[in-house]
C-alpha cells in the first residue's frame, strides 16, 4: 500500500496525469461539463479544509522567529511580484475578464503544494510551512487592494459582491473555521490528534480530483477561449522565468542561507490558482468562463514550470554544497 509520503513525493506526476485524463474526458464528453460544474464547489470545499488543516495556524510565533526570511517573503510576494505582474500585463489586451483572471492568480502566493515543490527543489520546506498562515491572511487582505490599484472601477463593475461573498464564506471561511476547530481539538484529545493526522491524506487526492473536475468541466471553455489563452501563456511563462531571478536577488540582499533562499524562489514562483478559482467562477456570464480558463491555464503552465524549477534551482540558480559537489564529479 502506498504511504502518504510516497503519495506527496509523486504528486506532481499524479497531477500531470490527471490533467491529461481530464482534458480527454472533457473533450470526448463535453455534455458532462454542466453536471461536473455543480460538484466544483463541494470538491473545492473539502480540498480547502484539508489544506487549511495542515497549515500551522497556531505556530505563528515560530514563523515570526526567522524575521529575515519573513521580511524577504513579504517583500518578494507583495512588492516585487505585484510590480512585475503590473508590467507583464501591459502586454495584454484591455479585456477585464483576462486581466482579472491574471491578477487573481498571479497576485496570490501558494500555500499548499509549494511546500512539496520546495522540498523537491532541496529548499527549506519547514520555513514555507510555518509561513503559510501569514501568507494566507496577507493575500486575502492585499488582493482587493491590488485589484483596485490595477483595475480601478473596472474591477468594481464586473465583480458582483453577493457571489463573491458567497464563494469567500463557503469555500474559504467555513473550511478555515472547521480546520481551526480540528487543530484545537487535536491539542485537547488523542482522538482529535488522530483525526487531524487523517486529514493529512486529503490534500493530494482532492487536489487531483479538483484538477480533474475543473479541467474536465472547463476544457470546452478553454477551447472557446483559445484566443485569450494564447495571449496569457507568454505572460505566465515570463513570470515563471523572471521571478526566480528576482527572488534570488532578494535572497542575496537579506543574506539568506541556501535552503531559505530556495524556499523564497519557490514561494515567488508558485501561485494560488485553486484558492482564487471560486472567485473567477463567481463572476457573471460570460466573464466567468474566460477568467476561469485564464486561471486554469496558469495551473498547467505552472506545473510544467515547477518540473523545471526542481532541477534548475538547486543545480544552477542557487547551488549549495551538494550542487557544487555534483558539478565537480
Coordinates of C-alpha atoms in Angstrom, one line a residue:
X1 CA 0.0 0.0 0.0
X2 CA 1.3 3.4 -0.9
X3 CA 2.3 5.7 2.0
X4 CA 1.3 9.3 2.4
X5 CA 4.9 10.3 2.0
X6 CA 5.2 8.5 -1.3
X7 CA 1.9 10.0 -2.5
X8 CA 3.1 13.5 -1.7
X9 CA 6.5 12.9 -3.3
X10 CA 4.9 11.8 -6.5
X11 CA 2.0 14.3 -6.6
X12 CA 3.4 16.4 -9.4
X13 CA 3.3 13.4 -11.8
X14 CA -0.2 12.5 -10.5
X15 CA -1.5 16.0 -11.3
X16 CA 0.1 15.9 -14.7
X17 CA -1.6 12.5 -15.4
X18 CA -4.9 13.8 -14.1
X19 CA -4.7 16.9 -16.3
X20 CA -4.3 14.7 -19.4
X21 CA -7.1 12.4 -18.5
X22 CA -9.4 15.3 -17.5
X23 CA -8.7 17.1 -20.8
X24 CA -9.5 13.9 -22.8
X25 CA -12.7 13.3 -20.8
X26 CA -13.9 16.9 -21.2
X27 CA -13.3 16.9 -24.9
X28 CA -14.9 13.5 -25.5
X29 CA -17.9 14.1 -23.3
X30 CA -18.4 17.9 -23.3
X31 CA -22.1 17.5 -22.2
X32 CA -20.8 16.3 -18.8
X33 CA -19.4 19.7 -18.1
X34 CA -22.6 21.1 -16.7
X35 CA -23.0 18.3 -14.2
X36 CA -19.3 18.5 -13.2
X37 CA -19.7 22.2 -12.7
X38 CA -22.2 21.6 -9.9
X39 CA -19.6 19.5 -8.0
X40 CA -16.7 22.0 -8.1
X41 CA -17.8 23.9 -5.0
X42 CA -18.2 20.7 -3.0
X43 CA -14.8 19.2 -4.0
X44 CA -13.1 22.6 -3.5
X45 CA -14.6 23.0 0.0
X46 CA -13.1 19.6 1.0
X47 CA -9.8 20.4 -0.6
X48 CA -9.7 23.8 1.2
X49 CA -10.5 22.1 4.5
X50 CA -7.7 19.5 4.0
X51 CA -5.2 22.2 3.1
X52 CA -6.1 24.6 5.9
X53 CA -6.0 21.7 8.4
X54 CA -2.3 21.2 7.6
X55 CA -1.4 24.9 7.9
X56 CA 0.1 25.5 11.4
X57 CA -2.1 28.5 12.4
X58 CA -1.1 28.1 16.0
X59 CA 2.7 28.3 15.2
X60 CA 2.7 32.0 14.2
X61 CA 5.4 32.7 16.8
X62 CA 7.7 30.1 15.2
X63 CA 7.1 31.7 11.8
X64 CA 8.0 35.2 13.1
X65 CA 11.2 33.9 14.7
X66 CA 13.0 33.9 11.4
X67 CA 12.5 37.6 10.7
X68 CA 14.9 37.9 7.8
X69 CA 13.1 35.2 5.8
X70 CA 9.7 36.6 6.7
X71 CA 10.7 40.1 5.6
X72 CA 12.1 38.7 2.3
X73 CA 9.0 36.6 1.8
X74 CA 6.6 39.6 2.2
X75 CA 8.9 41.8 0.0
X76 CA 9.0 39.4 -2.9
X77 CA 5.3 38.4 -2.8
X78 CA 3.7 41.8 -2.1
X79 CA 6.1 44.4 -3.6
X80 CA 8.3 42.7 -6.2
X81 CA 5.7 40.4 -7.7
X82 CA 2.9 43.0 -8.0
X83 CA 5.3 45.3 -9.8
X84 CA 6.3 42.5 -12.2
X85 CA 2.7 41.5 -12.7
X86 CA 1.7 45.0 -13.5
X87 CA 4.5 45.3 -16.0
X88 CA 3.7 41.9 -17.7
X89 CA 0.0 42.7 -18.0
X90 CA 0.8 45.8 -20.1
X91 CA 1.3 43.4 -23.0
X92 CA -2.3 42.0 -22.6
X93 CA -5.4 43.4 -24.2
X94 CA -7.6 45.6 -22.0
X95 CA -10.1 42.8 -21.6
X96 CA -11.4 42.9 -18.0
X97 CA -12.0 39.2 -17.8
X98 CA -8.5 38.3 -18.9
X99 CA -6.9 40.9 -16.7
X100 CA -9.0 39.9 -13.7
X101 CA -8.1 36.3 -14.1
X102 CA -4.4 37.0 -14.4
X103 CA -4.4 39.4 -11.4
X104 CA -6.3 36.9 -9.3
X105 CA -3.9 34.1 -9.9
X106 CA -0.6 35.9 -10.0
X107 CA -1.1 38.1 -7.0
X108 CA -1.8 35.3 -4.6
X109 CA 1.2 33.2 -3.3
X110 CA 0.6 29.4 -3.0
X111 CA 0.0 28.0 0.5
X112 CA -0.2 24.3 -0.2
X113 CA 1.8 22.3 -2.8
X114 CA 4.5 24.9 -2.8
X115 CA 5.7 23.1 0.3
X116 CA 6.2 19.9 -1.7
X117 CA 7.9 21.7 -4.6
X118 CA 10.2 23.4 -2.2
X119 CA 11.2 20.0 -0.7
X120 CA 11.7 18.5 -4.1
X121 CA 13.9 21.5 -5.0
X122 CA 16.0 21.0 -1.9
X123 CA 14.8 24.1 -0.2
X124 CA 13.8 24.6 3.4
X125 CA 10.1 23.5 3.2
X126 CA 9.7 24.0 7.0
X127 CA 10.1 27.7 6.6
X128 CA 7.4 27.7 3.9
X129 CA 5.2 25.6 6.1
X130 CA 5.3 27.8 9.1
X131 CA 4.9 30.9 7.0
X132 CA 1.7 29.7 5.3
X133 CA -0.7 31.3 7.9
X134 CA 0.8 34.7 7.3
X135 CA 0.7 34.3 3.5
X136 CA -2.9 33.2 3.7
X137 CA -4.0 36.1 5.8
X138 CA -2.0 38.7 3.9
X139 CA -3.1 37.7 0.5
X140 CA -6.7 37.9 1.5
X141 CA -6.0 41.5 2.7
X142 CA -3.8 42.6 -0.2
X143 CA -5.7 41.1 -3.1
X144 CA -8.6 43.6 -3.1
X145 CA -6.2 46.5 -2.7
X146 CA -4.1 45.4 -5.8
X147 CA -7.3 44.7 -7.8
X148 CA -8.4 48.3 -7.0
X149 CA -4.9 49.7 -7.8
X150 CA -4.5 47.8 -11.1
X151 CA -8.1 47.8 -12.4
X152 CA -9.9 50.6 -10.5
X153 CA -13.6 51.0 -11.4
X154 CA -13.4 48.1 -14.0
X155 CA -13.0 45.6 -11.2
X156 CA -16.0 47.0 -9.3
X157 CA -18.1 46.9 -12.5
X158 CA -17.6 43.2 -13.2
X159 CA -17.4 41.9 -9.6
X160 CA -20.7 41.1 -8.1
X161 CA -20.4 41.4 -4.3
X162 CA -23.0 38.8 -3.5
X163 CA -21.5 35.8 -5.4
X164 CA -18.0 36.8 -4.3
X165 CA -19.0 36.8 -0.6
X166 CA -20.8 33.5 -1.0
X167 CA -17.7 32.0 -2.6
X168 CA -15.5 33.5 0.1
X169 CA -17.6 32.3 3.1
X170 CA -18.5 28.9 1.6
X171 CA -15.0 28.0 0.3
X172 CA -12.7 29.9 2.5
X173 CA -14.2 31.0 5.8
X174 CA -16.2 27.8 6.6
X175 CA -13.4 25.3 5.8
X176 CA -11.0 27.6 7.7
X177 CA -13.1 27.6 10.8
X178 CA -13.5 23.8 10.6
X179 CA -9.8 23.4 10.2
X180 CA -9.0 25.7 13.2
X181 CA -11.5 23.7 15.3
X182 CA -9.8 20.4 14.2
X183 CA -6.4 21.8 15.2
X184 CA -7.8 23.0 18.5
X185 CA -9.4 19.5 19.1
X186 CA -6.1 17.8 18.3
X187 CA -4.4 19.7 21.2
X188 CA -7.1 18.6 23.6
X189 CA -7.8 14.9 22.9
X190 CA -5.9 12.0 21.3
X191 CA -8.9 11.3 19.1
X192 CA -8.6 14.8 17.8
X193 CA -4.9 14.3 17.1
X194 CA -5.6 11.1 15.2
X195 CA -8.4 12.9 13.2
X196 CA -6.0 15.7 12.3
X197 CA -3.4 13.2 11.2
X198 CA -6.1 11.5 9.0
X199 CA -6.9 14.9 7.3
X200 CA -3.3 15.0 6.0
X201 CA -4.4 12.4 3.4
X202 CA -7.0 14.8 2.0
X203 CA -4.9 17.4 0.1
X204 CA -3.2 15.3 -2.6
X205 CA -6.2 13.1 -3.7
X206 CA -8.6 16.1 -3.5
X207 CA -6.2 18.3 -5.4
X208 CA -6.1 15.7 -8.1
X209 CA -9.9 15.4 -8.0
X210 CA -10.3 19.1 -8.1
X211 CA -8.0 19.4 -11.1
X212 CA -10.0 16.7 -12.8
X213 CA -13.4 18.3 -12.2
X214 CA -12.2 21.8 -13.0
X215 CA -10.4 20.9 -16.2
X216 CA -13.0 18.3 -17.4
X217 CA -15.8 20.9 -16.9
X218 CA -13.9 23.9 -18.2
X219 CA -11.9 22.4 -21.1
X220 CA -14.7 23.4 -23.5
X221 CA -14.4 27.0 -22.2
X222 CA -10.6 26.7 -22.7
X223 CA -11.2 25.7 -26.3
X224 CA -13.7 28.5 -26.9
X225 CA -11.4 31.0 -25.1
X226 CA -8.4 29.9 -27.2
X227 CA -7.6 33.5 -28.3
X228 CA -7.4 34.6 -24.7
X229 CA -5.3 31.7 -23.6
X230 CA -2.8 32.2 -26.4
X231 CA -2.2 35.7 -25.1
X232 CA -1.7 34.8 -21.4
X233 CA 0.6 31.8 -21.9
X234 CA 3.7 34.1 -22.7
X235 CA 2.9 36.2 -19.7
X236 CA 2.8 33.1 -17.4
X237 CA 6.0 31.7 -19.0
X238 CA 7.7 35.1 -18.5
X239 CA 6.5 35.2 -14.9
X240 CA 7.9 31.7 -14.2
X241 CA 11.3 32.7 -15.8
X242 CA 11.7 36.2 -14.1
X243 CA 10.5 35.6 -10.5
X244 CA 13.3 33.1 -9.6
X245 CA 15.9 35.7 -10.6
X246 CA 14.1 38.4 -8.5
X247 CA 13.8 36.1 -5.5
X248 CA 17.5 35.1 -5.9
X249 CA 18.5 38.8 -5.7
X250 CA 16.3 39.5 -2.7
X251 CA 17.7 36.3 -1.0
X252 CA 21.2 37.7 -1.5
X253 CA 20.2 41.1 -0.2
X254 CA 18.8 39.5 3.0
X255 CA 21.7 37.1 3.2
X256 CA 19.5 34.1 3.5
X257 CA 21.1 30.7 3.7
X258 CA 20.8 28.3 0.7
X259 CA 17.7 26.4 2.0
X260 CA 15.8 29.6 2.8
X261 CA 16.8 31.2 -0.5
X262 CA 15.4 28.3 -2.4
X263 CA 12.2 28.4 -0.4
X264 CA 11.9 32.1 -1.3
X265 CA 12.3 31.3 -5.0
X266 CA 9.6 28.6 -4.9
X267 CA 7.2 30.9 -3.0
X268 CA 7.7 33.6 -5.5
X269 CA 7.1 31.3 -8.5
X270 CA 4.2 29.2 -7.2
X271 CA 0.7 30.8 -7.2
X272 CA -2.6 30.1 -5.5
X273 CA -4.7 29.1 -8.5
X274 CA -7.2 26.8 -6.9
X275 CA -7.9 29.1 -4.0
X276 CA -8.9 32.0 -6.3
X277 CA -10.7 29.9 -8.8
X278 CA -14.0 30.1 -6.9
X279 CA -13.8 33.9 -7.2
X280 CA -13.5 33.6 -11.0
X281 CA -16.4 31.1 -11.2
X282 CA -18.5 33.6 -9.2
X283 CA -18.2 36.2 -12.0
X284 CA -21.3 36.8 -14.2
X285 CA -21.5 35.1 -17.6
X286 CA -19.7 35.1 -19.9
X287 CA -16.8 36.7 -17.9
X288 CA -16.5 33.7 -15.6
X289 CA -15.7 31.3 -18.5
X290 CA -12.8 33.5 -19.7
X291 CA -11.5 34.3 -16.2
X292 CA -11.6 30.6 -15.1
X293 CA -10.0 29.5 -18.4
X294 CA -7.2 32.0 -17.8
X295 CA -6.6 30.7 -14.2
X296 CA -6.7 27.0 -15.2
X297 CA -4.2 27.8 -18.0
X298 CA -1.8 29.2 -15.3
X299 CA -2.1 26.0 -13.4
X300 CA -1.0 24.0 -16.4
X301 CA 1.9 26.3 -17.2
X302 CA 3.0 26.3 -13.6
X303 CA 3.1 22.5 -13.2
X304 CA 5.4 22.4 -16.2
X305 CA 7.5 25.2 -14.8
X306 CA 7.8 23.5 -11.4
X307 CA 9.3 20.4 -13.1
X308 CA 12.0 22.7 -14.4
X309 CA 12.3 24.6 -11.1
X310 CA 13.0 21.5 -9.0
X311 CA 16.1 20.7 -11.2
X312 CA 17.2 24.2 -12.1
X313 CA 17.0 25.9 -8.7
X314 CA 19.3 23.6 -6.7
X315 CA 21.7 22.8 -9.6
X316 CA 22.1 26.2 -11.3
X317 CA 20.3 29.2 -9.8
X318 CA 21.1 28.7 -6.1
X319 CA 23.6 25.9 -5.7
X320 CA 24.6 24.8 -2.2
X321 CA 27.4 22.5 -1.2
X322 CA 25.6 19.5 -2.8
X323 CA 25.3 21.3 -6.1
X324 CA 29.0 22.2 -6.2
X325 CA 29.9 18.6 -5.3
X326 CA 27.7 17.3 -8.2
X327 CA 29.4 19.7 -10.6
X328 CA 32.9 18.6 -9.6
X329 CA 32.1 14.9 -10.2

